[in-house]
Phi, psi and omega in degrees: 000125181272130179243133180286159176302326180298315180293335179291347180276354177301129184277309187219138163232091192225164170275113176259109182292156174300151179301125180284126183248116179277145176062049182298140177239171181301137178082355179270154176298152178243169180284144180235171178295150177303149178230149181283130181222131175261131176236128185224140172277128182267319182288151186269195180299149180232151171289166177303125182090348180284159182195164167286136182295142182277075180211174177292131170262177182235148174243135181295154182297337176274359177076005188270337186228147168246144179236129186212167176250142178201153171263069187271351180253305179232131181304127179086356179253105189266123176248162173262131182237152169239150180206147177293139183286348176266003178077011184271021174209157171281152176301145179247127177285119182265335192257325178051054177291155183245358180210162181279113180272165180280352181215162179285154172298148173256128184224154177217148177261139178293149181304333178275004173066021183258335186223162175237132176256130187232133171254123185195164168259112187298318183263001179079356182240319184285187185290162171279123180234174189247132183228159176228142183210145174302144184294338177272001181103156181152190183290140174283135176245123177285132184263320184286158174284176179303137182262142172296158177305128182089353183283155178213156170273136179253237182296153174207154175224157176250136180294153183299334179272005178065017183265334189228150169242129177252128184221156178253133181203149168269069188278326185261315180233129181302132179072007173249102185275128180233172189250134183226153171235151181207144175301143188296333179267004179111153182156198182276125176282134182243132176285134185257330192281161174291161173303139185263147175288167177304129181079003183275172180200164167272129181296153180296343181270110175213161185200159172264160176276168184297337181269359181060030179256337184221161176239134177251134183210160173254140179212152181141219177282154178304146180302138181087352180247318181204192185284139176229130181253167182250135184226160172229142184214146174303141187295333179271001181107155182147196183283132175280145176249129177284126182265321182288150178284174177304133183266136174297155177305126182090354182276165178198162171273134184257334181179171183201167169210151182256133181288150190300332181270014169059040178244331184222159176239134176253130182222157178250132184203152163271084189258314185263329183223127179299129179088355178247108181272126182231171181248134183231156175234140183213146175302145183301326182266008178106155181156197182274121178294144177246128177284131183268328179274156176288171176304139186247146173288158180304135177086358180252163178168165178295153181232024180145157182206162173222147175259138179295151181304330178275001175074014186261336184225161177235132169255147180209153177265137180199152171260034184294334181270319182224125184303126176082000180247112181279120177239173188249130183233157178229142183209146174301145186293335178272003181105156181150197182280129177276145183240131176284130184267323185280157172279183179302138181259150173294144181305133180087006183250159175232166167281132181264227182299142175221144178230149176255136179293155183297335177274004177063018182264333189234153168237132175244130184221161178251135178193158170274107182239346180262300179209155184299132181089355175257108189272121183257141169251123190230141173247150182206143175303143188294333179268006181104153181153201183284125177274138183239125176288133186260327189253169171279197182287125178234117187263009174221159183306142175293128186296310180194163174206162179208159178253137180296148181303332178275005175064021183265330187223160174242131175249131181223157186240112187200162175269086185257312183279323183228123179306132178083356181247099183281123180234183188245133185227156178225143182209145174301145185294335178271004181101155180150203184289130176273131181243130173284128184267318186284157171292157181303141178264142188293328182198174178293348177279346177270163182199155161272126187258324182202163181207164174213142177269136178300144175304339179273357179064019183262327182225164173240132174259132179222157177255132179207154177259062180299318189276321183206145181306131173068006175251103191265140174234168179254142182226153178239141179212142175303144187295335176267005182102154180150206184292135176265132181234132175287130181247344172279156182285171177301136183259145169292170177303130182069011175284153185199153166295135192273146172260162180222080177058234184288350186272359179062206184293141189260107174206158178221148173258133179294152184304334178275001179074006189270341184225151170244121179251133187210161179254130185204155169266058191283320181260337183216118185296346181256002186226121175278131179224167185257132182228163174219146174233142180199158176264186166099001177274129179306139186294342181267004178279133183250130178247124182236154175296152178299142181250134181304132178083010182264009182291000000 
């Protein structure tokens, strides 16, 4: 049997038993039969001191490729690489930088999983420019137009149809950032924004609509300094349409979001009264803005909003009912009566984080509603109705929570059973029995640090230091509770799944739910590398190291 060099890099095809849990209690995971798990290192050989950068990497939407940065050729010289998530290929250098830059390349994968867009300084000295390359490797194509002396490419986004890249750059005048679009495989870059006033700029916040036909952006004076208006423009270039209404003297647009069905834009602005920030909705192609909040008393106003996934409603935080108390409201996106979603709050409390379920039926939010210092997680129908408390008593802020993609359950990370010991819990979104997901932790010095729900809504992957303090591994558990299984590979002494600043432990689940890709010091405690774990290999398949002369 001939084995390719890529397959020889497979680390383990072993039976990894479920985590043995001593002293199991009701609602706790139990031991299960061993299951076959493949663990493979994805990143390639490194020079001494080289490593995968400790930042978020990306997985393609088809789940077939991971894209990451590493100094795998020359120490301190960071390139962008792609590699198959099943380990059946060697990593491919996509960027081919020639000098050590002061920062890592910034990269994104197109939604159709065919190309990678990279912002980088190729020689480490010149400007940051924008390039496109096939995800399997090939020639780099520069996307941006010629830059003025001192110019650089800044923020960029890829359209949902994978046809266009929209980027911000001081391409024409140094330090004057404007908006451009260019075909993703290369072509002529077209300026999109309206002419700017003296000292003006296009704000860093811009986006495409869901149909990839238009770009929405803010332009004018920098935020906090002068007036900024909201515009929409065809993605290939053309006349911009002003979306925001006439601004009162001293007024400005503060932010916006586009609804998923690409028909309306919701924005926040001091539009009618200076110093009073309100929420408005307007057709994507222009029209009369509609105010979504009711008339407000002086000094009150919304403090953030979200659009439901189906694009029909907006939830927003506001002290419109009680001065200085942020509560949660829901309103049709085209305007209408706003409905308060939360129940009565404890004095001195606000509604905190809120999420909308993917089916647009539910809102889950955090607030003190029983007694001060008792943090409640509550679900409520998005159009209003009976609010249901989901969790038990939590005497410290809930660390994080998420709703499963099928909108059936809520998973949350909180110190519920033991003060100071944050664990992982699951509960039906309409309320019901709370189930502890993680295996018991040895002491308060141990912790569950981060989690992700599978796109299939069947399991939860979480990072925890079950075995040793501060040495994190990855585990899988059914979303409704059950056997806990270790999914990261065996670690060397002091090895751990790696964290990246504010992002906690770095791992991703592929969109098909079949693989977990993660960053870890698994083979070398001093070197972060990229690994993947997955099921599905027939138990009778044998993997052997490559043998000399077997080509």
